PDB file of N, CA and C in Angstrom:
ATOM      1  N   MET A  24      42.498  15.396  20.907  1.00 64.00           N
ATOM      2  CA  MET A  24      42.652  15.037  19.514  1.00 64.00           C
ATOM      3  C   MET A  24      42.122  13.626  19.246  1.00 64.00           C
ATOM      4  N   THR A  25      42.280  12.737  20.200  1.00 77.00           N
ATOM      5  CA  THR A  25      41.815  11.362  20.035  1.00 77.00           C
ATOM      6  C   THR A  25      40.303  11.310  19.939  1.00 77.00           C
ATOM      7  N   GLY A  26      39.593  12.131  20.695  1.00 83.00           N
ATOM      8  CA  GLY A  26      38.135  12.166  20.675  1.00 83.00           C
ATOM      9  C   GLY A  26      37.600  12.581  19.320  1.00 83.00           C
ATOM     10  N   ILE A  27      38.248  13.559  18.693  1.00 90.00           N
ATOM     11  CA  ILE A  27      37.825  14.019  17.369  1.00 90.00           C
ATOM     12  C   ILE A  27      38.063  12.915  16.335  1.00 90.00           C
ATOM     13  N   TYR A  28      39.209  12.249  16.447  1.00 90.00           N
ATOM     14  CA  TYR A  28      39.537  11.162  15.522  1.00 90.00           C
ATOM     15  C   TYR A  28      38.522  10.018  15.665  1.00 90.00           C
ATOM     16  N   GLN A  29      38.192   9.630  16.877  1.00 92.00           N
ATOM     17  CA  GLN A  29      37.230   8.553  17.104  1.00 92.00           C
ATOM     18  C   GLN A  29      35.840   8.928  16.584  1.00 92.00           C
ATOM     19  N   THR A  30      35.434  10.162  16.797  1.00 92.00           N
ATOM     20  CA  THR A  30      34.142  10.632  16.301  1.00 92.00           C
ATOM     21  C   THR A  30      34.116  10.599  14.771  1.00 92.00           C
ATOM     22  N   ALA A  31      35.193  11.017  14.140  1.00 92.00           N
ATOM     23  CA  ALA A  31      35.272  11.000  12.682  1.00 92.00           C
ATOM     24  C   ALA A  31      35.213   9.572  12.145  1.00 92.00           C
ATOM     25  N   VAL A  32      35.883   8.650  12.823  1.00 93.00           N
ATOM     26  CA  VAL A  32      35.868   7.244  12.401  1.00 93.00           C
ATOM     27  C   VAL A  32      34.454   6.672  12.540  1.00 93.00           C
ATOM     28  N   VAL A  33      33.780   6.981  13.650  1.00 94.00           N
ATOM     29  CA  VAL A  33      32.421   6.488  13.858  1.00 94.00           C
ATOM     30  C   VAL A  33      31.497   7.012  12.756  1.00 94.00           C
ATOM     31  N   PHE A  34      31.563   8.301  12.459  1.00 94.00           N
ATOM     32  CA  PHE A  34      30.715   8.859  11.403  1.00 94.00           C
ATOM     33  C   PHE A  34      31.083   8.298  10.026  1.00 94.00           C
ATOM     34  N   GLY A  35      32.340   8.057   9.805  1.00 95.00           N
ATOM     35  CA  GLY A  35      32.782   7.455   8.543  1.00 95.00           C
ATOM     36  C   GLY A  35      32.242   6.044   8.370  1.00 95.00           C
ATOM     37  N   VAL A  36      32.304   5.253   9.440  1.00 95.00           N
ATOM     38  CA  VAL A  36      31.784   3.886   9.391  1.00 95.00           C
ATOM     39  C   VAL A  36      30.262   3.908   9.184  1.00 95.00           C
ATOM     40  N   LEU A  37      29.568   4.808   9.869  1.00 95.00           N
ATOM     41  CA  LEU A  37      28.120   4.930   9.690  1.00 95.00           C
ATOM     42  C   LEU A  37      27.761   5.341   8.267  1.00 95.00           C
ATOM     43  N   ALA A  38      28.519   6.264   7.694  1.00 95.00           N
ATOM     44  CA  ALA A  38      28.273   6.691   6.315  1.00 95.00           C
ATOM     45  C   ALA A  38      28.516   5.544   5.348  1.00 95.00           C
ATOM     46  N   LEU A  39      29.573   4.782   5.561  1.00 95.00           N
ATOM     47  CA  LEU A  39      29.863   3.624   4.711  1.00 95.00           C
ATOM     48  C   LEU A  39      28.765   2.578   4.835  1.00 95.00           C
ATOM     49  N   LEU A  40      28.301   2.328   6.034  1.00 94.00           N
ATOM     50  CA  LEU A  40      27.210   1.382   6.254  1.00 94.00           C
ATOM     51  C   LEU A  40      25.931   1.857   5.565  1.00 94.00           C
ATOM     52  N   ALA A  41      25.647   3.154   5.655  1.00 91.00           N
ATOM     53  CA  ALA A  41      24.459   3.706   4.999  1.00 91.00           C
ATOM     54  C   ALA A  41      24.555   3.535   3.487  1.00 91.00           C
ATOM     55  N   LEU A  42      25.710   3.764   2.905  1.00 89.00           N
ATOM     56  CA  LEU A  42      25.887   3.587   1.458  1.00 89.00           C
ATOM     57  C   LEU A  42      25.734   2.127   1.044  1.00 89.00           C
ATOM     58  N   VAL A  43      26.291   1.225   1.818  1.00 88.00           N
ATOM     59  CA  VAL A  43      26.177  -0.205   1.504  1.00 88.00           C
ATOM     60  C   VAL A  43      24.722  -0.646   1.584  1.00 88.00           C
ATOM     61  N   LEU A  44      24.024  -0.232   2.651  1.00 86.00           N
ATOM     62  CA  LEU A  44      22.614  -0.596   2.787  1.00 86.00           C
ATOM     63  C   LEU A  44      21.770   0.027   1.677  1.00 86.00           C
ATOM     64  N   ARG A  45      22.058   1.247   1.320  1.00 83.00           N
ATOM     65  CA  ARG A  45      21.321   1.915   0.243  1.00 83.00           C
ATOM     66  C   ARG A  45      21.524   1.175  -1.080  1.00 83.00           C
ATOM     67  N   TYR A  46      22.748   0.723  -1.318  1.00 82.00           N
ATOM     68  CA  TYR A  46      23.049   0.022  -2.564  1.00 82.00           C
ATOM     69  C   TYR A  46      22.317  -1.318  -2.640  1.00 82.00           C
ATOM     70  N   PHE A  47      22.325  -2.094  -1.564  1.00 81.00           N
ATOM     71  CA  PHE A  47      21.758  -3.438  -1.597  1.00 81.00           C
ATOM     72  C   PHE A  47      20.269  -3.499  -1.283  1.00 81.00           C
ATOM     73  N   ALA A  48      19.731  -2.560  -0.523  1.00 79.00           N
ATOM     74  CA  ALA A  48      18.339  -2.693  -0.091  1.00 79.00           C
ATOM     75  C   ALA A  48      17.507  -1.435  -0.281  1.00 79.00           C
ATOM     76  N   GLY A  49      18.052  -0.387  -0.800  1.00 66.00           N
ATOM     77  CA  GLY A  49      17.326   0.867  -0.800  1.00 66.00           C
ATOM     78  C   GLY A  49      16.612   1.232  -2.076  1.00 66.00           C
ATOM     79  N   ASN A  50      16.629   0.366  -3.074  1.00 66.00           N
ATOM     80  CA  ASN A  50      16.013   0.726  -4.335  1.00 66.00           C
ATOM     81  C   ASN A  50      14.752  -0.102  -4.539  1.00 66.00           C
ATOM     82  N   ASP A  51      13.688   0.305  -3.905  1.00 66.00           N
ATOM     83  CA  ASP A  51      12.436  -0.442  -3.946  1.00 66.00           C
ATOM     84  C   ASP A  51      11.661  -0.081  -5.201  1.00 66.00           C
ATOM     85  N   ARG A  52      11.576  -1.022  -6.140  1.00 68.00           N
ATOM     86  CA  ARG A  52      10.904  -0.749  -7.406  1.00 68.00           C
ATOM     87  C   ARG A  52       9.626  -1.554  -7.565  1.00 68.00           C
ATOM     88  N   ARG A  53       9.000  -1.899  -6.450  1.00 66.00           N
ATOM     89  CA  ARG A  53       7.730  -2.613  -6.534  1.00 66.00           C
ATOM     90  C   ARG A  53       6.655  -1.695  -7.096  1.00 66.00           C
ATOM     91  N   ALA A  54       5.639  -2.310  -7.650  1.00 67.00           N
ATOM     92  CA  ALA A  54       4.543  -1.529  -8.218  1.00 67.00           C
ATOM     93  C   ALA A  54       3.805  -0.775  -7.116  1.00 67.00           C
ATOM     94  N   VAL A  55       3.136   0.268  -7.512  1.00 68.00           N
ATOM     95  CA  VAL A  55       2.341   1.052  -6.575  1.00 68.00           C
ATOM     96  C   VAL A  55       1.232   0.168  -6.023  1.00 68.00           C
ATOM     97  N   PRO A  56       0.954   0.207  -4.726  1.00 67.00           N
ATOM     98  CA  PRO A  56      -0.088  -0.650  -4.167  1.00 67.00           C
ATOM     99  C   PRO A  56      -1.457  -0.367  -4.779  1.00 67.00           C
ATOM    100  N   ASP A  57      -2.264  -1.396  -4.832  1.00 68.00           N
ATOM    101  CA  ASP A  57      -3.601  -1.294  -5.411  1.00 68.00           C
ATOM    102  C   ASP A  57      -4.533  -0.634  -4.403  1.00 68.00           C
ATOM    103  N   LEU A  58      -4.834   0.628  -4.617  1.00 68.00           N
ATOM    104  CA  LEU A  58      -5.655   1.368  -3.670  1.00 68.00           C
ATOM    105  C   LEU A  58      -7.148   1.278  -3.958  1.00 68.00           C
ATOM    106  N   ASP A  59      -7.513   0.946  -5.193  1.00 72.00           N
ATOM    107  CA  ASP A  59      -8.936   0.885  -5.515  1.00 72.00           C
ATOM    108  C   ASP A  59      -9.513  -0.524  -5.420  1.00 72.00           C
ATOM    109  N   GLY A  60      -8.686  -1.513  -5.116  1.00 69.00           N
ATOM    110  CA  GLY A  60      -9.172  -2.868  -4.869  1.00 69.00           C
ATOM    111  C   GLY A  60      -9.554  -3.653  -6.100  1.00 69.00           C
ATOM    112  N   THR A  61      -8.984  -3.341  -7.255  1.00 73.00           N
ATOM    113  CA  THR A  61      -9.340  -4.065  -8.469  1.00 73.00           C
ATOM    114  C   THR A  61      -8.229  -4.957  -8.996  1.00 73.00           C
ATOM    115  N   ASP A  62      -7.045  -4.879  -8.428  1.00 76.00           N
ATOM    116  CA  ASP A  62      -5.934  -5.709  -8.884  1.00 76.00           C
ATOM    117  C   ASP A  62      -5.741  -6.855  -7.903  1.00 76.00           C
ATOM    118  N   PHE A  63      -5.902  -8.078  -8.392  1.00 83.00           N
ATOM    119  CA  PHE A  63      -5.795  -9.242  -7.518  1.00 83.00           C
ATOM    120  C   PHE A  63      -4.561 -10.078  -7.830  1.00 83.00           C
ATOM    121  N   GLY A  64      -3.588  -9.487  -8.481  1.00 82.00           N
ATOM    122  CA  GLY A  64      -2.327 -10.171  -8.732  1.00 82.00           C
ATOM    123  C   GLY A  64      -2.484 -11.348  -9.663  1.00 82.00           C
ATOM    124  N   LEU A  65      -2.085 -12.518  -9.185  1.00 89.00           N
ATOM    125  CA  LEU A  65      -2.109 -13.722 -10.011  1.00 89.00           C
ATOM    126  C   LEU A  65      -3.491 -14.345 -10.137  1.00 89.00           C
ATOM    127  N   LEU A  66      -4.432 -13.914  -9.342  1.00 93.00           N
ATOM    128  CA  LEU A  66      -5.744 -14.553  -9.332  1.00 93.00           C
ATOM    129  C   LEU A  66      -6.619 -14.091 -10.490  1.00 93.00           C
ATOM    130  N   SER A  67      -7.467 -15.005 -10.964  1.00 93.00           N
ATOM    131  CA  SER A  67      -8.403 -14.704 -12.047  1.00 93.00           C
ATOM    132  C   SER A  67      -9.825 -14.811 -11.518  1.00 93.00           C
ATOM    133  N   GLU A  68     -10.668 -13.895 -11.929  1.00 94.00           N
ATOM    134  CA  GLU A  68     -12.061 -13.888 -11.492  1.00 94.00           C
ATOM    135  C   GLU A  68     -12.862 -14.919 -12.283  1.00 94.00           C
ATOM    136  N   VAL A  69     -13.638 -15.744 -11.560  1.00 96.00           N
ATOM    137  CA  VAL A  69     -14.482 -16.739 -12.227  1.00 96.00           C
ATOM    138  C   VAL A  69     -15.962 -16.506 -11.961  1.00 96.00           C
ATOM    139  N   ALA A  70     -16.286 -15.678 -10.978  1.00 96.00           N
ATOM    140  CA  ALA A  70     -17.697 -15.387 -10.688  1.00 96.00           C
ATOM    141  C   ALA A  70     -17.792 -14.063  -9.950  1.00 96.00           C
ATOM    142  N   LEU A  71     -18.968 -13.458 -10.052  1.00 95.00           N
ATOM    143  CA  LEU A  71     -19.247 -12.201  -9.372  1.00 95.00           C
ATOM    144  C   LEU A  71     -20.637 -12.324  -8.756  1.00 95.00           C
ATOM    145  N   VAL A  72     -20.706 -12.188  -7.427  1.00 96.00           N
ATOM    146  CA  VAL A  72     -21.982 -12.352  -6.727  1.00 96.00           C
ATOM    147  C   VAL A  72     -22.241 -11.135  -5.834  1.00 96.00           C
ATOM    148  N   PRO A  73     -23.518 -10.844  -5.554  1.00 96.00           N
ATOM    149  CA  PRO A  73     -23.842  -9.632  -4.808  1.00 96.00           C
ATOM    150  C   PRO A  73     -23.706  -9.743  -3.288  1.00 96.00           C
ATOM    151  N   THR A  74     -23.814 -10.964  -2.738  1.00 95.00           N
ATOM    152  CA  THR A  74     -23.812 -11.077  -1.276  1.00 95.00           C
ATOM    153  C   THR A  74     -22.628 -11.889  -0.781  1.00 95.00           C
ATOM    154  N   GLU A  75     -22.281 -11.627   0.465  1.00 95.00           N
ATOM    155  CA  GLU A  75     -21.170 -12.334   1.090  1.00 95.00           C
ATOM    156  C   GLU A  75     -21.497 -13.819   1.267  1.00 95.00           C
ATOM    157  N   GLU A  76     -22.725 -14.127   1.632  1.00 96.00           N
ATOM    158  CA  GLU A  76     -23.129 -15.519   1.834  1.00 96.00           C
ATOM    159  C   GLU A  76     -23.016 -16.311   0.537  1.00 96.00           C
ATOM    160  N   ALA A  77     -23.457 -15.727  -0.563  1.00 96.00           N
ATOM    161  CA  ALA A  77     -23.341 -16.409  -1.855  1.00 96.00           C
ATOM    162  C   ALA A  77     -21.875 -16.649  -2.210  1.00 96.00           C
ATOM    163  N   ALA A  78     -21.038 -15.673  -1.925  1.00 97.00           N
ATOM    164  CA  ALA A  78     -19.602 -15.825  -2.187  1.00 97.00           C
ATOM    165  C   ALA A  78     -19.020 -16.961  -1.357  1.00 97.00           C
ATOM    166  N   ASN A  79     -19.395 -17.029  -0.085  1.00 96.00           N
ATOM    167  CA  ASN A  79     -18.889 -18.089   0.781  1.00 96.00           C
ATOM    168  C   ASN A  79     -19.350 -19.465   0.308  1.00 96.00           C
ATOM    169  N   VAL A  80     -20.593 -19.557  -0.162  1.00 97.00           N
ATOM    170  CA  VAL A  80     -21.113 -20.836  -0.665  1.00 97.00           C
ATOM    171  C   VAL A  80     -20.311 -21.290  -1.885  1.00 97.00           C
ATOM    172  N   LEU A  81     -20.043 -20.374  -2.808  1.00 97.00           N
ATOM    173  CA  LEU A  81     -19.291 -20.743  -4.007  1.00 97.00           C
ATOM    174  C   LEU A  81     -17.851 -21.119  -3.694  1.00 97.00           C
ATOM    175  N   VAL A  82     -17.237 -20.386  -2.786  1.00 97.00           N
ATOM    176  CA  VAL A  82     -15.857 -20.712  -2.402  1.00 97.00           C
ATOM    177  C   VAL A  82     -15.800 -22.092  -1.758  1.00 97.00           C
ATOM    178  N   ARG A  83     -16.762 -22.389  -0.878  1.00 97.00           N
ATOM    179  CA  ARG A  83     -16.807 -23.725  -0.255  1.00 97.00           C
ATOM    180  C   ARG A  83     -16.997 -24.815  -1.302  1.00 97.00           C
ATOM    181  N   LYS A  84     -17.877 -24.562  -2.263  1.00 97.00           N
ATOM    182  CA  LYS A  84     -18.140 -25.539  -3.323  1.00 97.00           C
ATOM    183  C   LYS A  84     -16.873 -25.799  -4.142  1.00 97.00           C
ATOM    184  N   LEU A  85     -16.156 -24.752  -4.471  1.00 97.00           N
ATOM    185  CA  LEU A  85     -14.913 -24.918  -5.227  1.00 97.00           C
ATOM    186  C   LEU A  85     -13.871 -25.680  -4.413  1.00 97.00           C
ATOM    187  N   LYS A  86     -13.736 -25.320  -3.147  1.00 97.00           N
ATOM    188  CA  LYS A  86     -12.738 -25.983  -2.307  1.00 97.00           C
ATOM    189  C   LYS A  86     -13.060 -27.458  -2.095  1.00 97.00           C
ATOM    190  N   THR A  87     -14.348 -27.783  -1.956  1.00 97.00           N
ATOM    191  CA  THR A  87     -14.723 -29.202  -1.780  1.00 97.00           C
ATOM    192  C   THR A  87     -14.409 -30.003  -3.030  1.00 97.00           C
ATOM    193  N   ASN A  88     -14.375 -29.351  -4.163  1.00 96.00           N
ATOM    194  CA  ASN A  88     -14.065 -30.034  -5.420  1.00 96.00           C
ATOM    195  C   ASN A  88     -12.591 -29.892  -5.810  1.00 96.00           C
ATOM    196  N   GLY A  89     -11.762 -29.479  -4.884  1.00 96.00           N
ATOM    197  CA  GLY A  89     -10.314 -29.468  -5.103  1.00 96.00           C
ATOM    198  C   GLY A  89      -9.783 -28.243  -5.829  1.00 96.00           C
ATOM    199  N   VAL A  90     -10.556 -27.176  -5.918  1.00 96.00           N
ATOM    200  CA  VAL A  90     -10.097 -25.956  -6.585  1.00 96.00           C
ATOM    201  C   VAL A  90      -9.784 -24.917  -5.510  1.00 96.00           C
ATOM    202  N   ARG A  91      -8.562 -24.426  -5.519  1.00 96.00           N
ATOM    203  CA  ARG A  91      -8.180 -23.390  -4.552  1.00 96.00           C
ATOM    204  C   ARG A  91      -8.879 -22.089  -4.940  1.00 96.00           C
ATOM    205  N   ALA A  92      -9.657 -21.539  -4.024  1.00 97.00           N
ATOM    206  CA  ALA A  92     -10.447 -20.347  -4.336  1.00 97.00           C
ATOM    207  C   ALA A  92     -10.481 -19.398  -3.152  1.00 97.00           C
ATOM    208  N   THR A  93     -10.756 -18.145  -3.459  1.00 96.00           N
ATOM    209  CA  THR A  93     -10.931 -17.119  -2.448  1.00 96.00           C
ATOM    210  C   THR A  93     -11.921 -16.093  -2.980  1.00 96.00           C
ATOM    211  N   ARG A  94     -12.289 -15.141  -2.138  1.00 95.00           N
ATOM    212  CA  ARG A  94     -13.224 -14.101  -2.564  1.00 95.00           C
ATOM    213  C   ARG A  94     -12.673 -12.740  -2.180  1.00 95.00           C
ATOM    214  N   SER A  95     -13.185 -11.711  -2.830  1.00 91.00           N
ATOM    215  CA  SER A  95     -12.776 -10.350  -2.491  1.00 91.00           C
ATOM    216  C   SER A  95     -13.467  -9.921  -1.196  1.00 91.00           C
ATOM    217  N   ARG A  96     -13.043  -8.821  -0.646  1.00 88.00           N
ATOM    218  CA  ARG A  96     -13.565  -8.367   0.643  1.00 88.00           C
ATOM    219  C   ARG A  96     -14.817  -7.517   0.524  1.00 88.00           C
ATOM    220  N   ASN A  97     -15.002  -6.873  -0.599  1.00 87.00           N
ATOM    221  CA  ASN A  97     -16.090  -5.902  -0.729  1.00 87.00           C
ATOM    222  C   ASN A  97     -17.091  -6.323  -1.791  1.00 87.00           C
ATOM    223  N   ALA A  98     -18.341  -5.888  -1.614  1.00 86.00           N
ATOM    224  CA  ALA A  98     -19.388  -6.184  -2.594  1.00 86.00           C
ATOM    225  C   ALA A  98     -19.187  -5.309  -3.824  1.00 86.00           C
ATOM    226  N   PRO A  99     -19.486  -5.781  -5.005  1.00 91.00           N
ATOM    227  CA  PRO A  99     -19.873  -7.154  -5.318  1.00 91.00           C
ATOM    228  C   PRO A  99     -18.672  -8.073  -5.126  1.00 91.00           C
ATOM    229  N   TYR A 100     -18.935  -9.253  -4.627  1.00 94.00           N
ATOM    230  CA  TYR A 100     -17.878 -10.190  -4.257  1.00 94.00           C
ATOM    231  C   TYR A 100     -17.387 -10.954  -5.479  1.00 94.00           C
ATOM    232  N   ARG A 101     -16.084 -10.936  -5.662  1.00 94.00           N
ATOM    233  CA  ARG A 101     -15.465 -11.652  -6.775  1.00 94.00           C
ATOM    234  C   ARG A 101     -14.918 -12.972  -6.263  1.00 94.00           C
ATOM    235  N   ILE A 102     -15.234 -14.059  -6.955  1.00 96.00           N
ATOM    236  CA  ILE A 102     -14.671 -15.368  -6.638  1.00 96.00           C
ATOM    237  C   ILE A 102     -13.455 -15.538  -7.540  1.00 96.00           C
ATOM    238  N   MET A 103     -12.314 -15.814  -6.933  1.00 96.00           N
ATOM    239  CA  MET A 103     -11.074 -15.842  -7.695  1.00 96.00           C
ATOM    240  C   MET A 103     -10.316 -17.140  -7.481  1.00 96.00           C
ATOM    241  N   VAL A 104      -9.651 -17.584  -8.548  1.00 97.00           N
ATOM    242  CA  VAL A 104      -8.834 -18.789  -8.512  1.00 97.00           C
ATOM    243  C   VAL A 104      -7.536 -18.505  -9.258  1.00 97.00           C
ATOM    244  N   PHE A 105      -6.590 -19.416  -9.139  1.00 96.00           N
ATOM    245  CA  PHE A 105      -5.352 -19.290  -9.890  1.00 96.00           C
ATOM    246  C   PHE A 105      -5.615 -19.615 -11.364  1.00 96.00           C
ATOM    247  N   PRO A 106      -4.833 -19.038 -12.272  1.00 95.00           N
ATOM    248  CA  PRO A 106      -5.088 -19.224 -13.712  1.00 95.00           C
ATOM    249  C   PRO A 106      -5.175 -20.685 -14.151  1.00 95.00           C
ATOM    250  N   GLN A 107      -4.375 -21.555 -13.576  1.00 96.00           N
ATOM    251  CA  GLN A 107      -4.410 -22.967 -13.979  1.00 96.00           C
ATOM    252  C   GLN A 107      -5.678 -23.671 -13.497  1.00 96.00           C
ATOM    253  N   ASP A 108      -6.424 -23.065 -12.580  1.00 96.00           N
ATOM    254  CA  ASP A 108      -7.651 -23.666 -12.060  1.00 96.00           C
ATOM    255  C   ASP A 108      -8.924 -23.071 -12.662  1.00 96.00           C
ATOM    256  N   VAL A 109      -8.804 -22.131 -13.588  1.00 96.00           N
ATOM    257  CA  VAL A 109      -9.971 -21.442 -14.132  1.00 96.00           C
ATOM    258  C   VAL A 109     -10.924 -22.414 -14.821  1.00 96.00           C
ATOM    259  N   ALA A 110     -10.403 -23.287 -15.670  1.00 96.00           N
ATOM    260  CA  ALA A 110     -11.271 -24.230 -16.403  1.00 96.00           C
ATOM    261  C   ALA A 110     -12.012 -25.138 -15.434  1.00 96.00           C
ATOM    262  N   ASN A 111     -11.314 -25.676 -14.448  1.00 96.00           N
ATOM    263  CA  ASN A 111     -11.958 -26.542 -13.455  1.00 96.00           C
ATOM    264  C   ASN A 111     -12.997 -25.775 -12.643  1.00 96.00           C
ATOM    265  N   ALA A 112     -12.700 -24.526 -12.309  1.00 97.00           N
ATOM    266  CA  ALA A 112     -13.640 -23.721 -11.537  1.00 97.00           C
ATOM    267  C   ALA A 112     -14.914 -23.489 -12.334  1.00 97.00           C
ATOM    268  N   HIS A 113     -14.800 -23.221 -13.629  1.00 96.00           N
ATOM    269  CA  HIS A 113     -15.988 -23.022 -14.464  1.00 96.00           C
ATOM    270  C   HIS A 113     -16.814 -24.293 -14.522  1.00 96.00           C
ATOM    271  N   LEU A 114     -16.149 -25.443 -14.624  1.00 96.00           N
ATOM    272  CA  LEU A 114     -16.877 -26.713 -14.648  1.00 96.00           C
ATOM    273  C   LEU A 114     -17.617 -26.948 -13.339  1.00 96.00           C
ATOM    274  N   VAL A 115     -16.958 -26.690 -12.225  1.00 96.00           N
ATOM    275  CA  VAL A 115     -17.577 -26.908 -10.909  1.00 96.00           C
ATOM    276  C   VAL A 115     -18.758 -25.953 -10.717  1.00 96.00           C
ATOM    277  N   LEU A 116     -18.598 -24.713 -11.123  1.00 95.00           N
ATOM    278  CA  LEU A 116     -19.642 -23.720 -10.902  1.00 95.00           C
ATOM    279  C   LEU A 116     -20.860 -23.938 -11.812  1.00 95.00           C
ATOM    280  N   LYS A 117     -20.675 -24.638 -12.924  1.00 93.00           N
ATOM    281  CA  LYS A 117     -21.803 -24.906 -13.819  1.00 93.00           C
ATOM    282  C   LYS A 117     -22.750 -25.943 -13.248  1.00 93.00           C
ATOM    283  N   THR A 118     -22.225 -26.807 -12.383  1.00 80.00           N
ATOM    284  CA  THR A 118     -23.076 -27.885 -11.828  1.00 80.00           C
ATOM    285  C   THR A 118     -23.823 -27.441 -10.611  1.00 80.00           C
TER     286      THR A 118
END
C-alpha cells in the first residue's frame, strides 16, 4: 500500500510542477519567425547593393564614421542601421 501511495504522490507532484511551468513559461506568443528574410526587426535599410564586397565597403565606411551598421546575408545586400542613425548614415553615404 505504501508503494502505491508514494507513486501517486510522485505523479501528483510532477503534475503540479507541469501546471506551474505551463502557467509561467508555456505560453509563447512571439511572432512567427521570418522565413523569407525580409524582416530585419529594429533595423532600417539605408542602401541596397548587388555585391558582397560593395556591402562590406559601405558597412566599413559607416562604422569608421561612428554609425552602427550591418548588412544582410543574401544578395541583393541590404545595408541596415538603427532608426536613430538613419539620417547620419545617409549623410555618410552621400560623401
